[in-house]
Coordinates of C-alpha atoms in Angstrom, one line a residue:
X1 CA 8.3 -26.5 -6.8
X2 CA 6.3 -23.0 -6.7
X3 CA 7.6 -20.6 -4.6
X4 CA 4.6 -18.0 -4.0
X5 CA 4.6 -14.7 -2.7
X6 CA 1.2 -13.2 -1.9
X7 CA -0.1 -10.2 -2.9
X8 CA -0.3 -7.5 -0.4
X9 CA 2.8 -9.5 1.6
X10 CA 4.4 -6.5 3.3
X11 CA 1.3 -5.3 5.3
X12 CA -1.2 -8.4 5.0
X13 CA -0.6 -12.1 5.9
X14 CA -1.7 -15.0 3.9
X15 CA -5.5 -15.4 3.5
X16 CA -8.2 -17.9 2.2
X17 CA -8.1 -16.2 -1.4
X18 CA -4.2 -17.0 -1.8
X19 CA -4.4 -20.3 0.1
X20 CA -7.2 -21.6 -2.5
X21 CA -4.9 -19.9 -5.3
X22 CA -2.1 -22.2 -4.5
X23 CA -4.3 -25.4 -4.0
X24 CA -5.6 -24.7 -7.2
X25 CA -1.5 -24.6 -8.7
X26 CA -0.7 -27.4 -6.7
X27 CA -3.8 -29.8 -8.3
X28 CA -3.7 -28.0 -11.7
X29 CA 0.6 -28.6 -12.4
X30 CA 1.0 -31.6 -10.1
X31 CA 3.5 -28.9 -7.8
X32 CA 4.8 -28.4 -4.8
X33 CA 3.8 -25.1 -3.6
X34 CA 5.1 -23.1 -0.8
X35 CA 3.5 -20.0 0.7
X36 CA 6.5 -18.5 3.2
X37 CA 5.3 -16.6 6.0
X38 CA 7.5 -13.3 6.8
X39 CA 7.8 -10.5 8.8
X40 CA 5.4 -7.8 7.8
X41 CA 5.2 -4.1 7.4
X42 CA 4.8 -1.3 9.1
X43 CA 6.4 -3.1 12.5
X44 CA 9.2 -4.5 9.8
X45 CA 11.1 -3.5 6.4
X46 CA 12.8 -5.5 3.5
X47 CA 15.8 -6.2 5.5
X48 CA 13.9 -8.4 7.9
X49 CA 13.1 -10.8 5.2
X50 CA 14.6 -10.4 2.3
X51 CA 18.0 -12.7 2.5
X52 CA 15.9 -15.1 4.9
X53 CA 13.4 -15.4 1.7
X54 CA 16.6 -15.6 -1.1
X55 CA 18.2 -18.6 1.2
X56 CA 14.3 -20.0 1.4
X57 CA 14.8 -20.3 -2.6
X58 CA 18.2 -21.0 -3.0
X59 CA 17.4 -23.8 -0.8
X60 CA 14.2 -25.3 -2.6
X61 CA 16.2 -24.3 -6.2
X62 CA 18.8 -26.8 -4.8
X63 CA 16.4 -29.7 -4.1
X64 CA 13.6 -29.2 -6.2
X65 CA 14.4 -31.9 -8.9
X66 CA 12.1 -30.4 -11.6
X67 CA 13.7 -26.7 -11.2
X68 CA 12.0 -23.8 -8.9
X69 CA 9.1 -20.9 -10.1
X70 CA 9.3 -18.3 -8.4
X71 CA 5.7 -16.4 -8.3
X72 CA 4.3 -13.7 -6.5
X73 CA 0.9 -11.7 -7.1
X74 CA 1.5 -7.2 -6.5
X75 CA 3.8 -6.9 -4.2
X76 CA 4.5 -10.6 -3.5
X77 CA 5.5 -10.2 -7.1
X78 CA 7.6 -7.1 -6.8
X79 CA 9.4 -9.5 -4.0
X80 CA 9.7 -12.5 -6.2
X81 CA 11.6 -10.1 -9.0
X82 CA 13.4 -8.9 -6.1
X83 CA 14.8 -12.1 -5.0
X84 CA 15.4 -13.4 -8.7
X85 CA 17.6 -10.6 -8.6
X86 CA 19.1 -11.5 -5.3
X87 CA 19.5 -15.2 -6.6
X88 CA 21.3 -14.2 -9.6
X89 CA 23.7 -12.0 -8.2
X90 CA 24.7 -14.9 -5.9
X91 CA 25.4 -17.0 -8.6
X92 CA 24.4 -20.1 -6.9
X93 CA 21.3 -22.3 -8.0
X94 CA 18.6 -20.4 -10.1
X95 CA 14.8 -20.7 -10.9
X96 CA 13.8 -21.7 -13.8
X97 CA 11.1 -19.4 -14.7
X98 CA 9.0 -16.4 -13.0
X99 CA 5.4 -15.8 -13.0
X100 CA 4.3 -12.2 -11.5
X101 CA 0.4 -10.8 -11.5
X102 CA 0.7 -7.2 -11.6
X103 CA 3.7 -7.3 -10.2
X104 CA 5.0 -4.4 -7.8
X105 CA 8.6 -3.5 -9.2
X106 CA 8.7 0.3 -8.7
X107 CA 7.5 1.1 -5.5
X108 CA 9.1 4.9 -6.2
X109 CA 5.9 5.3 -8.0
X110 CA 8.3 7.4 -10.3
X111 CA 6.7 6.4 -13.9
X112 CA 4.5 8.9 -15.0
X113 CA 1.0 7.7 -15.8
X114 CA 0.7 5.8 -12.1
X115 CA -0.9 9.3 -10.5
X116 CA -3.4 9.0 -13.8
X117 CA -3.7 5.2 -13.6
X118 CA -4.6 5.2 -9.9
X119 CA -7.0 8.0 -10.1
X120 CA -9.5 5.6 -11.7
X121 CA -8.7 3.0 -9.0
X122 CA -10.9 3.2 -5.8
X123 CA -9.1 0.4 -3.8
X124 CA -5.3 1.0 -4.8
X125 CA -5.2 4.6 -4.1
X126 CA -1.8 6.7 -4.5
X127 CA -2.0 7.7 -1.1
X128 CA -2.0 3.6 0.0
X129 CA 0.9 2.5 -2.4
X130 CA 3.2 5.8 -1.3
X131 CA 2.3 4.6 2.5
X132 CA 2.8 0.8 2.0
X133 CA 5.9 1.3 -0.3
X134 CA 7.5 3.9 2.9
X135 CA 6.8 1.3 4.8
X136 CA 8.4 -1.8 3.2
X137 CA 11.4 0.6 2.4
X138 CA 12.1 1.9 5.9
X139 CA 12.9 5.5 4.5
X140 CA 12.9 7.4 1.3
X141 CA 16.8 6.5 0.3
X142 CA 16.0 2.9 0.3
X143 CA 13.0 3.0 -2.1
X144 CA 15.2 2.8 -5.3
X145 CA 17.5 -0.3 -4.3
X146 CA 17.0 -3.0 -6.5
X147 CA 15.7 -5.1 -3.5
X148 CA 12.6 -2.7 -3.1
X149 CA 11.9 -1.5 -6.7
X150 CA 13.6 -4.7 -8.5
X151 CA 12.3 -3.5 -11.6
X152 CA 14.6 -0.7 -11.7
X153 CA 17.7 -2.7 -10.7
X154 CA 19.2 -5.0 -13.3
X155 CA 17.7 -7.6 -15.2
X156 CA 20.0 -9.4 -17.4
X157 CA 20.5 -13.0 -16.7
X158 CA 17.1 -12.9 -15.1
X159 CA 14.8 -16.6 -16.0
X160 CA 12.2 -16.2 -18.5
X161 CA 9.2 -14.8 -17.2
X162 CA 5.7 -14.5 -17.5
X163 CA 3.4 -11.3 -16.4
X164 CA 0.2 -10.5 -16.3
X165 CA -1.5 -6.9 -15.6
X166 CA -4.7 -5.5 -16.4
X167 CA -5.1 -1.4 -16.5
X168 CA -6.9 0.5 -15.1
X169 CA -4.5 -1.2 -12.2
X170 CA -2.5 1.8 -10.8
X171 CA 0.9 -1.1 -11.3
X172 CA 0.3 -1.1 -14.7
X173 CA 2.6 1.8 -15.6
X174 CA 5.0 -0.2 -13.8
X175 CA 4.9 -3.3 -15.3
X176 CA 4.9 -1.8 -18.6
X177 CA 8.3 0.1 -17.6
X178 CA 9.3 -3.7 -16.8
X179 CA 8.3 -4.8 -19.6
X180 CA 10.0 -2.3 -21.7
X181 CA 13.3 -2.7 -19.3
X182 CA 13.2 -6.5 -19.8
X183 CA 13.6 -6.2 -23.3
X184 CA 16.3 -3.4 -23.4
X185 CA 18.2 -5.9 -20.8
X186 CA 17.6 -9.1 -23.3
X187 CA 15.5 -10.6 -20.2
X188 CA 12.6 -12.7 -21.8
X189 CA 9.5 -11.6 -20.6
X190 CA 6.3 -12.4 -22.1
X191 CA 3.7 -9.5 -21.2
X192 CA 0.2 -9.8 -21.0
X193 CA -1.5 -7.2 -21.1
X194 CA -5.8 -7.1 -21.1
X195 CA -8.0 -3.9 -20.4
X196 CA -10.4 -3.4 -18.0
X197 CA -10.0 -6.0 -15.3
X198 CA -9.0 -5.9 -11.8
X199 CA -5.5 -5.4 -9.8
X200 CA -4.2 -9.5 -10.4
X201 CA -7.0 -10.6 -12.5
X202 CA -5.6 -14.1 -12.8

């Protein structure tokens, strides 16, 4: 079983692109896939979905016989770290692996080259992420909690994961700080990093 998050899940719901994305998983791995549908920003935060979402996994991690992914595109995959996370710290049944597209990890937008980085974007703007991450967070104390910016939480014990990111993607500074945080942590995370290709190239 896939559990997939969709990019642009806490202001946007699920459209064609990430319905044909799945399909394509489903027919390509011989998967279940399931696309949850969940309270979005700005009317709601994190805390409107995020333990609903954990006991969604927890429950397909239990029955799944073949093991759970948990997936996510941007800041579906920012939510998938964050309830691998979750997932661990409950102890209960895991995922096997995780698979993130540019995932959105830091929504502080605290590492350094993002204002650089999204200067060259014309569609994920600083000004957007700052907004959308407010948003999702509910105020500026929450932004650093592990469930909003997973990748600054903790990572050990994490599944093995996959990533894909593509600068000049305004996340990319971000998912090279997870990247460089998995392996401090002993997380393995295979990074891959290409040049010059869109915000979740895959």
């Amino acid at each position: 079983t896939v559990l997939y998050l969709h990019g642009g899940g806490f202001v946007a719901p699920i459209d064609p692109f990430h319905v044909r994305y799945a399909a394509r998983l489903a027919a390509e791995l011989g998967a279940h896939v399931v696309l949850p549908d969940y309270p979005l920003a700005p009317e709601h935060t994190w805390r409107d979905s995020h333990d609903a979402v954990v006991d969604l996994a927890t429950r397909w991690a239990r029955e799944s016989p073949d093991g759970l992914v948990l997936a996510g595109d941007s800041a579906g995959g920012g939510f998938a770290l964050a309830v691998a996370g979750a997932l661990s710290d409950r102890g209960g049944p895991q995922p096997t692996h995780l698979l993130l597209h540019a995932p959105w990890g830091d929504l502080t937008t605290s590492t350094p080259e993002t204002e650089a980085f999204a200067l060259r974007d014309s569609w994920l703007f600083l000004g957007k992420l700052r907004a959308y991450a407010l948003w999702w967070a509910g105020s500026v104390d929450e932004l650093g909690r592990p469930e909003v910016s997973p990748a600054l939480g903790d990572l050990a014990g994490l599944p093995p994961a996959l990533v894909f990111c593509g600068p000049p993607d305004p996340l990319a500074p971000g998912c090279r700080l997870l990247a460089r945080r998995a392996a401090e942590a002993g997380w393995p995370l295979d990074y891959v990093e290409l040049p010059d290709l869109i915000h979740v190239f895959p």
